[in-house]
XYZ file of C-alpha atoms in Angstrom:
669
model
C -16.726 -14.037 30.259
C -19.257 -11.766 28.824
C -19.713 -11.590 25.391
C -22.297 -8.681 24.000
C -23.363 -9.465 20.107
C -25.413 -6.952 18.021
C -26.026 -7.726 14.193
C -27.086 -4.572 11.596
C -28.087 -7.681 9.503
C -24.499 -7.291 7.470
C -22.212 -7.297 10.497
C -22.005 -8.962 14.053
C -20.428 -7.261 16.552
C -19.102 -8.704 19.449
C -17.884 -7.450 22.291
C -16.216 -9.601 24.604
C -15.744 -8.984 28.227
C -15.107 -4.693 29.103
C -12.971 -3.836 25.340
C -12.580 -0.012 25.600
C -10.391 -0.166 21.638
C -8.294 2.921 20.580
C -9.903 3.156 17.990
C -13.650 3.941 18.150
C -16.267 1.915 15.650
C -20.015 3.292 15.171
C -21.945 0.575 15.537
C -25.855 0.347 15.792
C -27.553 -2.874 15.920
C -29.558 -5.377 17.609
C -28.694 -8.404 19.673
C -28.081 -11.140 18.487
C -26.644 -14.966 18.797
C -23.158 -15.317 19.045
C -22.079 -17.799 15.413
C -22.132 -21.692 15.970
C -19.185 -22.430 14.585
C -17.510 -20.091 16.502
C -15.321 -20.493 19.851
C -14.272 -17.926 22.073
C -12.297 -18.901 25.445
C -9.942 -17.463 27.710
C -7.002 -18.977 27.807
C -3.285 -19.081 28.327
C -0.776 -18.618 24.563
C -2.101 -21.922 22.655
C 1.074 -22.046 20.507
C 4.203 -24.168 20.481
C 6.754 -21.048 20.471
C 8.644 -20.679 24.227
C 9.477 -16.602 23.865
C 5.229 -16.380 23.602
C 4.320 -19.400 26.322
C 3.611 -17.062 29.675
C 1.050 -15.208 27.947
C -2.472 -14.750 28.872
C -5.494 -13.859 26.620
C -8.327 -14.468 24.396
C -8.325 -18.030 22.107
C -10.566 -17.099 19.230
C -11.058 -20.131 16.680
C -13.707 -21.466 13.883
C -12.984 -24.690 11.457
C -11.112 -24.486 8.577
C -12.132 -26.717 6.234
C -10.251 -28.563 3.194
C -12.442 -25.917 0.823
C -11.889 -22.717 2.307
C -9.346 -19.886 1.818
C -7.873 -17.145 3.405
C -6.813 -14.181 2.929
C -5.719 -11.182 4.657
C -3.747 -9.751 7.343
C -2.113 -7.290 6.093
C 2.153 -7.115 4.722
C 2.936 -11.062 5.027
C 5.923 -12.311 2.519
C 3.599 -15.292 1.965
C 1.766 -16.613 -0.534
C -1.686 -15.099 -1.105
C -3.766 -17.733 0.475
C -2.411 -17.643 3.836
C -3.727 -20.881 4.500
C -0.944 -23.544 6.032
C 0.402 -20.336 7.961
C 1.185 -18.836 11.008
C 1.918 -15.022 11.507
C 1.865 -12.405 13.633
C 0.732 -8.794 13.742
C 3.156 -6.535 15.005
C 4.585 -3.671 13.105
C 8.494 -4.034 12.225
C 11.182 -2.816 10.900
C 11.961 -5.814 9.052
C 15.655 -5.250 8.197
C 16.107 -4.564 12.003
C 15.812 -8.125 12.915
C 15.626 -10.204 9.806
C 16.730 -10.338 6.421
C 14.341 -8.846 3.947
C 12.559 -12.317 2.030
C 10.126 -14.966 1.588
C 8.345 -15.987 4.914
C 9.818 -13.409 7.095
C 7.387 -12.562 9.454
C 6.026 -10.274 10.972
C 6.620 -6.855 8.841
C 5.839 -3.352 8.379
C 1.905 -3.383 7.769
C -0.531 -5.373 10.134
C -3.861 -5.509 9.571
C -6.176 -7.593 12.363
C -8.702 -7.883 9.248
C -8.826 -11.943 7.731
C -11.458 -12.981 5.186
C -12.028 -16.725 4.967
C -13.805 -18.308 1.883
C -15.170 -21.226 -0.190
C -16.524 -21.174 -3.611
C -20.481 -20.224 -2.319
C -19.410 -17.874 0.909
C -17.374 -15.094 2.235
C -16.703 -14.457 5.879
C -14.415 -11.370 6.962
C -13.043 -11.220 10.838
C -12.230 -7.639 12.221
C -9.965 -7.946 15.841
C -10.181 -4.229 16.604
C -7.148 -4.217 18.650
C -3.467 -2.740 18.451
C -1.698 -5.178 20.239
C 0.559 -8.744 18.737
C -1.359 -10.695 17.724
C -1.092 -14.479 16.209
C -3.056 -16.223 13.631
C -2.874 -19.526 12.955
C -4.316 -20.714 10.003
C -4.223 -24.034 10.014
C -0.473 -25.200 10.725
C -0.401 -25.749 14.460
C -4.450 -27.027 13.923
C -4.890 -28.536 10.635
C -8.752 -28.072 10.736
C -9.177 -25.211 12.663
C -8.476 -20.769 12.111
C -7.056 -20.099 15.289
C -6.489 -16.376 16.976
C -4.933 -15.162 20.138
C -5.553 -11.989 21.271
C -3.156 -10.883 24.605
C -5.650 -8.849 26.028
C -8.822 -10.069 28.501
C -10.995 -7.618 26.403
C -11.513 -7.160 22.383
C -14.060 -5.976 20.117
C -14.671 -8.532 17.126
C -16.342 -7.615 13.897
C -17.485 -10.806 11.893
C -18.342 -9.587 8.346
C -20.949 -11.367 6.338
C -20.638 -12.234 2.584
C -21.167 -13.969 0.443
C -18.542 -12.753 -2.143
C -15.234 -11.776 -1.139
C -15.687 -7.768 -2.748
C -19.214 -7.465 -0.213
C -16.679 -8.664 2.901
C -14.402 -5.559 2.142
C -17.075 -2.527 1.424
C -18.427 -3.684 4.643
C -15.203 -3.532 6.170
C -14.440 -0.211 5.209
C -17.489 0.508 5.806
C -16.400 0.060 9.228
C -12.787 1.110 8.995
C -13.007 3.871 6.812
C -13.209 4.574 2.617
C -9.705 4.899 1.398
C -8.504 8.061 0.999
C -8.862 9.979 -2.774
C -5.394 9.955 -4.528
C -4.077 12.891 -5.919
C -4.222 12.250 -9.743
C -0.241 13.122 -9.604
C 0.946 10.651 -7.079
C -0.471 8.056 -9.634
C 2.506 9.189 -11.889
C 6.133 8.164 -11.989
C 7.980 9.127 -8.575
C 11.435 9.154 -7.998
C 13.981 8.833 -4.989
C 16.352 7.784 -3.190
C 18.381 7.668 0.124
C 19.535 10.878 -0.961
C 19.484 12.903 -3.171
C 21.150 16.343 -2.848
C 22.187 18.885 -2.646
C 19.901 21.222 -4.210
C 20.756 21.744 -7.377
C 21.883 18.000 -7.975
C 17.836 17.440 -6.954
C 16.551 19.906 -9.834
C 19.433 18.692 -11.930
C 18.392 14.413 -11.609
C 14.367 15.933 -12.511
C 15.402 17.964 -15.393
C 17.293 14.670 -17.039
C 14.371 12.904 -16.538
C 11.925 15.668 -18.293
C 14.360 16.585 -21.454
C 14.065 12.554 -22.217
C 10.200 12.972 -22.436
C 9.871 11.032 -19.361
C 7.414 13.293 -16.895
C 8.118 12.625 -13.214
C 5.475 13.261 -10.968
C 7.123 13.824 -7.427
C 10.797 13.748 -6.381
C 11.331 12.214 -2.748
C 14.029 13.902 -0.245
C 15.362 10.995 2.282
C 16.540 11.790 5.594
C 19.954 13.273 4.349
C 18.113 17.202 3.662
C 17.606 17.819 7.152
C 19.685 19.183 9.500
C 21.850 16.737 12.225
C 18.316 14.302 11.042
C 16.248 16.726 13.312
C 12.680 16.725 11.810
C 11.330 20.001 10.535
C 14.722 21.429 9.496
C 17.023 21.679 6.323
C 20.587 21.700 6.185
C 21.742 24.749 5.129
C 24.275 24.032 3.246
C 22.861 21.152 0.901
C 19.033 22.828 1.001
C 20.215 26.413 1.015
C 16.587 27.645 -0.510
C 14.279 24.700 0.083
C 11.140 27.021 -1.581
C 13.147 28.137 -4.539
C 13.750 24.014 -4.775
C 10.003 23.283 -4.573
C 9.003 26.597 -7.595
C 11.846 25.728 -9.750
C 9.975 21.379 -9.444
C 6.925 23.016 -9.619
C 8.174 24.682 -13.209
C 8.602 20.933 -14.402
C 5.870 19.758 -13.179
C 6.986 17.556 -10.068
C 6.310 17.728 -6.398
C 8.104 18.033 -3.763
C 7.628 14.737 -0.827
C 10.047 15.018 2.273
C 10.472 12.462 4.796
C 9.568 12.462 8.708
C 10.149 10.391 11.508
C 8.236 10.303 14.254
C 10.925 11.069 17.369
C 12.749 14.418 17.750
C 16.330 14.697 18.831
C 16.472 15.343 22.491
C 18.120 18.459 22.605
C 16.868 22.230 24.515
C 18.450 24.167 22.171
C 16.421 22.505 19.006
C 12.721 24.499 18.890
C 10.483 21.865 17.643
C 12.022 20.008 20.805
C 10.596 22.015 23.176
C 7.314 23.126 21.630
C 7.088 19.374 22.229
C 7.359 19.187 25.584
C 4.395 17.203 27.606
C 3.717 15.704 24.194
C 6.114 12.372 24.249
C 5.604 9.168 24.950
C 6.472 8.880 28.853
C 8.304 6.154 31.186
C 5.644 4.808 34.469
C 7.544 7.231 36.177
C 6.136 10.186 33.877
C 9.542 10.484 32.171
C 10.304 11.027 28.622
C 10.630 8.142 27.148
C 13.858 8.432 25.167
C 16.041 5.539 22.247
C 18.458 6.005 19.748
C 17.128 7.416 16.416
C 18.898 8.813 13.125
C 18.909 12.350 15.429
C 20.877 9.958 18.149
C 18.876 10.345 21.664
C 15.383 10.809 20.679
C 11.401 11.023 22.399
C 8.757 9.899 20.513
C 6.066 12.208 19.715
C 3.007 10.453 21.455
C 0.175 10.660 18.493
C -2.457 8.313 20.993
C -2.812 12.144 22.948
C -5.276 14.265 20.283
C -2.942 17.064 22.158
C -0.041 15.832 19.895
C -1.878 15.097 16.820
C -2.940 18.612 16.931
C 0.299 19.962 17.247
C 2.312 17.710 14.326
C -0.860 18.580 12.364
C 0.556 22.257 12.380
C 3.698 21.637 12.015
C 2.856 19.884 8.746
C 0.817 22.443 8.146
C 3.278 25.458 8.450
C 6.058 23.235 6.513
C 3.885 22.540 3.861
C 2.996 26.470 3.249
C 6.657 27.413 3.964
C 8.753 25.389 1.935
C 6.270 24.378 -1.120
C 5.840 20.611 -0.257
C 3.156 18.875 -1.598
C 3.393 15.564 0.406
C 5.097 14.040 3.203
C 7.090 10.918 3.851
C 6.448 8.949 7.038
C 9.267 6.114 8.143
C 10.898 4.501 10.639
C 6.723 4.446 12.115
C 6.197 1.322 13.093
C 7.330 2.874 15.993
C 11.364 1.840 15.679
C 13.961 2.419 17.949
C 17.421 1.753 16.613
C 19.780 -0.991 18.533
C 17.174 -2.768 20.131
C 16.668 -6.124 18.240
C 15.724 -7.872 21.710
C 12.373 -6.274 21.492
C 11.806 -5.864 17.740
C 13.561 -2.940 17.480
C 9.701 -1.437 19.434
C 9.410 1.037 22.021
C 9.490 -0.637 25.376
C 6.214 -2.728 25.586
C 5.780 -1.249 29.455
C 6.181 2.814 27.809
C 2.757 4.468 27.940
C 0.462 6.430 25.776
C -1.569 8.998 26.868
C -5.085 8.424 24.808
C -7.107 11.138 26.044
C -6.416 10.995 29.392
C -6.877 6.950 29.570
C -2.922 5.511 30.363
C -2.219 2.933 27.784
C 0.959 0.370 27.626
C 2.950 0.129 24.303
C 2.033 -3.311 24.115
C -1.583 -2.407 23.332
C -0.609 0.427 21.115
C 1.830 -0.450 18.747
C 0.025 -1.021 15.606
C -2.296 1.885 15.582
C 0.746 4.283 16.405
C 1.377 4.669 12.930
C -2.302 5.208 11.919
C -2.540 8.351 14.384
C 0.452 9.815 12.989
C -1.109 8.976 9.389
C -4.059 10.904 10.241
C -2.496 14.171 11.764
C -0.217 14.720 9.108
C -3.503 13.966 6.567
C -4.982 16.751 8.591
C -2.174 19.178 8.441
C -1.601 18.495 4.295
C -5.043 19.216 4.389
C -5.136 22.534 6.370
C -2.399 23.554 4.365
C -4.262 23.420 1.045
C -2.873 20.364 -0.356
C -4.655 17.823 -1.929
C -2.628 15.167 1.193
C -0.633 12.483 0.030
C 1.033 10.449 2.652
C 3.206 7.322 2.043
C 3.678 5.167 5.121
C 5.733 2.553 6.051
C 4.062 1.016 8.676
C 0.435 1.351 9.071
C -2.625 -1.141 10.379
C -6.652 -1.024 9.917
C -7.769 2.414 9.365
C -4.142 3.444 7.532
C -6.304 3.198 3.857
C -8.437 6.505 5.148
C -4.838 8.908 4.954
C -2.101 6.977 3.397
C -0.725 4.819 0.628
C 1.998 2.510 1.848
C 5.294 0.589 0.284
C 6.594 -2.436 1.053
C 9.834 -1.436 2.881
C 13.642 -2.154 2.419
C 13.471 -5.203 -0.567
C 16.736 -6.509 -2.081
C 17.485 -7.123 -5.604
C 16.865 -10.820 -7.000
C 14.260 -12.549 -9.050
C 12.624 -14.505 -5.875
C 11.759 -10.510 -5.376
C 9.950 -10.325 -8.072
C 7.158 -12.777 -7.286
C 7.482 -11.629 -3.543
C 6.668 -8.113 -4.502
C 3.368 -9.079 -6.255
C 2.482 -11.420 -3.638
C 2.571 -8.947 -1.236
C 0.381 -5.938 -2.702
C -1.862 -8.166 -3.912
C -2.339 -9.153 -0.326
C -1.812 -5.559 1.441
C -5.107 -5.109 -1.175
C -7.542 -7.505 -0.248
C -6.292 -6.585 3.316
C -7.758 -3.113 2.647
C -5.083 -1.282 1.936
C -5.580 -0.116 -1.393
C -2.827 2.394 -2.131
C 0.423 0.133 -2.054
C 4.032 0.273 -4.093
C 7.194 -1.105 -3.894
C 10.535 0.374 -4.243
C 11.491 -0.361 -8.053
C 14.953 -1.469 -8.436
C 14.929 -2.605 -5.126
C 16.368 -1.246 -2.173
C 19.013 -2.458 -0.834
C 22.821 -2.572 -2.194
C 25.771 -4.687 -2.299
C 26.929 -3.431 1.274
C 24.501 -4.899 3.297
C 22.877 -7.893 1.249
C 25.378 -8.538 -1.322
C 23.085 -9.574 -3.834
C 24.841 -10.422 -7.215
C 22.107 -8.753 -8.887
C 22.687 -5.111 -7.926
C 23.404 -4.909 -11.637
C 21.096 -6.990 -13.559
C 19.550 -4.931 -16.303
C 17.109 -7.635 -17.011
C 15.956 -7.416 -13.815
C 16.052 -3.999 -13.716
C 13.174 -3.851 -16.522
C 11.171 -6.557 -14.843
C 10.540 -4.430 -11.749
C 9.134 -1.844 -13.658
C 7.020 -4.251 -15.471
C 5.296 -5.503 -12.422
C 4.747 -1.984 -10.753
C 3.088 -1.049 -14.002
C -0.181 -0.796 -12.492
C 0.979 -0.801 -8.891
C -1.253 2.118 -7.150
C 2.497 3.277 -5.866
C 4.710 3.588 -8.754
C 8.019 5.254 -7.519
C 11.483 3.910 -7.659
C 14.041 4.443 -5.049
C 16.977 2.598 -3.766
C 19.494 3.215 -1.205
C 22.848 4.676 -0.414
C 25.246 1.600 -1.822
C 23.555 1.137 -4.978
C 24.480 2.207 -8.673
C 22.931 5.386 -10.334
C 19.824 3.650 -11.943
C 17.866 6.963 -13.448
C 16.304 6.111 -16.924
C 18.536 8.444 -18.098
C 21.711 6.269 -16.892
C 20.723 3.067 -18.207
C 22.237 1.719 -21.709
C 19.735 2.255 -24.892
C 18.791 -1.578 -24.850
C 16.983 -1.379 -21.286
C 16.402 2.392 -21.142
C 13.670 1.654 -23.884
C 12.056 -1.175 -22.417
C 11.887 0.866 -19.139
C 10.489 4.286 -21.203
C 7.980 2.103 -22.637
C 6.705 1.272 -19.351
C 6.190 4.165 -17.724
C 4.767 5.756 -21.225
C 1.965 2.785 -20.946
C 2.112 4.015 -17.543
C 1.271 7.298 -17.876
C -1.492 6.208 -20.984
C -3.292 4.441 -18.107
C -3.279 7.331 -16.090
C -6.957 7.919 -16.491
C -8.306 4.469 -15.750
C -6.556 4.377 -12.718
C -7.027 7.974 -11.132
C -10.914 6.537 -11.687
C -10.385 3.388 -9.968
C -8.826 5.668 -7.073
C -12.250 7.462 -7.235
C -14.443 4.178 -6.604
C -11.917 3.060 -4.204
C -12.596 6.527 -2.748
C -16.515 6.046 -3.169
C -17.283 2.523 -3.279
C -14.472 1.006 -1.313
C -13.511 -1.204 -4.111
C -9.663 -1.915 -4.207
C -8.204 -1.429 -7.287
C -5.526 -4.127 -7.716
C -8.388 -7.560 -7.360
C -7.232 -11.182 -6.979
C -8.621 -13.110 -9.340
C -10.818 -14.607 -6.657
C -12.474 -11.256 -6.242
C -14.266 -12.152 -9.430
C -14.358 -15.901 -9.583
C -14.811 -17.336 -6.129
C -15.903 -20.382 -7.109
C -12.504 -21.335 -9.790
C -10.400 -23.380 -7.481
C -7.948 -22.355 -10.109
C -7.179 -18.862 -8.876
C -7.347 -18.457 -5.287
C -3.374 -19.627 -4.749
C -3.071 -17.302 -7.673
C -0.688 -13.960 -7.329
C 1.743 -14.013 -9.919
C -1.827 -12.454 -12.446
C -4.420 -10.163 -11.445
C -7.148 -7.659 -12.368
C -6.815 -3.937 -12.406
C -9.792 -2.778 -11.639
C -12.893 -4.532 -13.278
C -11.950 -4.534 -16.713
C -8.141 -4.946 -16.783
C -5.763 -8.539 -16.257
C -2.821 -8.018 -15.765
C 0.038 -10.997 -15.768
C 4.071 -9.577 -15.501
C 6.475 -11.485 -16.498
C 8.453 -12.793 -13.184
C 11.423 -14.646 -14.813
C 13.565 -13.874 -17.456
C 11.694 -15.845 -19.406
C 9.790 -13.415 -22.311
C 6.883 -16.019 -22.445
C 4.525 -17.385 -19.623
C 1.577 -19.665 -19.389
C -1.454 -17.115 -18.300
C -5.298 -18.175 -16.919
C -7.668 -16.250 -17.829
C -11.293 -16.962 -16.453
C -14.124 -17.571 -17.695
C -15.778 -14.584 -19.975
C -14.106 -13.449 -23.262
C -10.901 -11.997 -23.258
C -9.313 -9.521 -25.672
C -5.210 -9.289 -25.844
C -4.323 -5.300 -25.585
C -1.995 -5.598 -28.091
C -3.110 -7.749 -30.707
C -6.856 -7.702 -30.398
C -7.319 -11.787 -30.555
C -10.266 -12.902 -28.599
C -9.975 -15.412 -25.981
C -13.083 -17.915 -24.961
C -12.434 -18.709 -20.850
C -11.941 -20.464 -19.245
C -8.454 -20.930 -21.143
C -4.616 -20.906 -20.615
C -2.647 -18.798 -23.094
C 0.486 -17.677 -24.064
C 1.368 -13.901 -23.830
C 2.239 -12.224 -27.261
C 4.119 -9.418 -25.542
C 6.236 -8.478 -22.753
C 3.451 -6.591 -20.805
C 0.438 -9.408 -21.336
C -2.214 -6.802 -20.940
C -5.851 -8.290 -21.444
C -9.053 -6.695 -21.475
C -12.220 -8.024 -20.315
C -15.406 -8.078 -22.266
C -17.879 -5.225 -21.010
C -15.051 -2.454 -20.566
C -14.684 0.677 -21.025
C -11.553 1.795 -20.592
C -10.269 5.528 -20.425
C -7.048 6.400 -21.704
C -4.783 9.234 -22.089
C -4.306 11.107 -25.555
C -2.100 14.109 -26.745
C -5.000 16.172 -26.410
C -7.615 14.403 -24.087
C -9.208 10.822 -23.441
C -9.545 7.687 -26.101
C -11.838 5.228 -25.062
C -10.916 1.657 -25.388
C -14.466 -0.138 -25.330
C -15.115 -4.352 -25.653
C -18.544 -5.417 -25.569
C -21.547 -3.859 -24.689
C -22.560 -2.908 -21.122
C -19.934 -1.226 -20.051
C -19.684 1.805 -17.476
C -16.805 3.910 -15.672
C -17.201 6.983 -13.541
C -13.888 9.171 -14.244
C -11.930 11.204 -11.725
C -13.894 14.507 -12.322
C -17.669 12.647 -12.498
C -17.883 12.075 -15.652
C -19.782 8.783 -16.685
C -18.843 7.013 -19.814
C -21.311 4.330 -21.323
C -21.687 1.557 -23.958
C -25.348 1.168 -25.259
C -25.580 -0.872 -27.625
C -24.066 1.603 -30.932
C -23.161 4.263 -28.912
C -20.778 5.728 -25.992
C -22.729 8.162 -24.065
C -20.489 10.805 -21.587
C -22.641 12.604 -19.123
C -21.040 16.040 -19.912
C -19.128 16.854 -22.905
C -15.132 15.669 -23.043
C -12.623 16.062 -25.711
C -12.456 12.354 -27.036
C -10.084 11.651 -29.572
C -10.511 8.300 -31.219
C -12.380 4.822 -29.768
C -10.481 1.801 -30.008
C -12.867 -1.327 -29.879
C -11.707 -4.549 -29.885
C -13.927 -6.866 -32.233
C -14.057 -9.860 -34.237
C -10.198 -10.337 -33.628
C -9.351 -7.103 -34.643
C -8.616 -3.590 -33.532
C -10.711 -1.128 -34.434
C -10.165 2.694 -34.586
C -12.632 5.624 -34.525
C -11.562 8.752 -35.021
C -13.397 11.656 -33.218
C -10.867 14.701 -32.538
C -13.694 17.007 -30.380
C -15.403 17.938 -27.666
C -18.564 15.190 -27.322
C -20.839 14.229 -25.101
C -21.875 11.021 -27.748
C -20.019 8.852 -30.449
C -21.894 6.275 -32.798
C -19.644 2.891 -32.563
C-alpha cells in the first residue's frame, strides 16, 4: 500500500494507492505526514454483517473519545449526533426496501463527509468515492470511528477546523459552493401526485391567490406525461402546455415539471432513438434495461460527457418551448422498480462510460444523481432560466446544482421530529437547500396511517417548515385534498399565518442564500455551529439557528408550550420583545417560537419595500442585490438607497418602531 500526503495548510489530501475518482477535485499542496491518529489498512469487511462479509477494500479509522461528536453523512433518519450509529452510504428509494421512519438506513442522499468535533477542535473527513461506504461511529467499536471503502484505492481529504463552520467552508471549497437559490424558489410551492388536467392546475393556483396566498411554484408529477415518457405531454390532460405556463406566470407562479432518468425502450419514441449510444450498458455492450414507470426502460449514462450534453440540450428545449421554469428530478438514486434483492438499484455490474473509462455501477452509484443535476442545471441556464432543480438523490457536490427533499415521508407525530433531524443533518453535511413534503407524502393505502386526517399535525408540519430552505407541500394520490383553501377555518388560519410569515422573512432567507453561495455557510445551523463548547447543544435538533441572527424552536407535539434552550448571549423574544440572558431555559410565548440574537440586522418584507429588525449594535447583512445593511451605534446605514418602511428595534424589553416610509441610505435610531 502506498499513501501520498499533501497539505495546503488547511486541508490534507491523502491518495491511497492509485485512485481515479469520478470527480476530479483540483488541489495544490506540499508533501506532508499522515496524521498520527489516523489508521489506514487494506483488509476485509470489518463489521458483523453477513451480507457484506466477502467484501475487500480499505479500512480507515481513528480514535473516538467520550468528548467527541459526529455530524454529517447526508440524509440519515438518525439523531443529529451520529455517535453510536452504524451507517451505509448508498442512495436508495426508501419505500422500495423499507417502511419510511426513524433509523431506516440508507436513504436517498448519501454524502461521504463527516465532522468529528469536541469543545476545542473540529476535523472533517471527505472520501471522494461513489461506492457503498460503511461508517461505524462507535457502535461496533465503542472507542473508534471506522470507515470501510470497498475499493483498493481512494482519495481522502482531512479538513482542518478548529470550528465546525471552518470545516464546512473548506468542504465547500473542495466540492463547490452552493448554487444561488432563485428568490421565487424560497416561496410557497405546491405539489401533488398528480395535479391534472391543465385547467384544474390553473384552478388550484387561482384559489390560493384569491385567498391572498401567493404560490411561487406548482409542480407536475408523472401524470402530465404521455405514457410516463420523459419530455412528452399527455395531449388529453395537457393540450396546450405553453398556455398553462403563461396563465401560471400571470398569477405569479412558476411551472416545475418532473423528469426521471430512464427512457422507455420504444423505437417509435423519438427521445429514445435520439439517445442511442448514451445509455448505461451491460458488460456485453448491450443497453442495460429494467423496469421504470413507462415499462421496460433504459437509463441515461450521466457519467458520459456526451450524454450530459444531450440531456442539457433536451432540458433547454423543454424549458424554452413550454415555458418551464424548474425541473424536479425523481427516481435518480437511480432506482429500478421490482429489484428489492439489490435495494431497487441497477445491477452493480452494469457499466458506465466516464469519458472513455469503463466504470462499474457499484463504483458510480452515489454520484449518478450529481452528474444528472449538473446536466439539468446547464440546460436551464442555457434556456435563460435562473436554474432551480429539486433532486431526490444526491451526494457530495449536489449543492452546486440542486435542492433536495427528504422523500416519501409518512404522517405521524414522530415524523415531525424526524424531518427536523434529517433536514438539519443534511444542512451540516454540506447540503444547505433541503426540505420535506409538508403534510407528508404517504396516504392510507400503503401506510395506513391514522394521522392522514389529523389537522393539528398538518398545522405542525407547516410550522416546522417555516424556515426550511425548501417550503413545499406534496401529497400522494391516496391522501385527502389538503390545499389551504380546503381546510376548516380553525386550522386554515394557523396555516395562512405560517405562509404569510414565511413571505415576511423572504428578504432574510434570500440574503442567507446569497451568503451560502458566496461564503459557504448553510442557512440552517445547529446550535453547535456557534456553540461548539456547549455540551447542552451537541445532540439538539429540535431548535436551530436560521442564519446568524434567528433561533427557531418549533413545536413538535400537540402541546402549545415547550422548554427552549437559549445559549450564551442576549436574546429577544420575536413576538414580545422580552430580553433573556443566555444560557437559560425558557418557555415559548407563541406557537411559532422565534428568538432574535443580539447584534441582529434582519430584513423583512413590507407592503412597499423593507422593514429592518435590529437588536443591539454591530449587525451586518448583505441583501440579494448586494446592498449591505449595517448598524453602527445609533445609525442604520445602507450601502445604496432602498425603500425602508420602518425599523423595528428590541430595546429594554420593548418593541420600538421607527417609521421611515421613504427611499433612504441612512436611518437614525
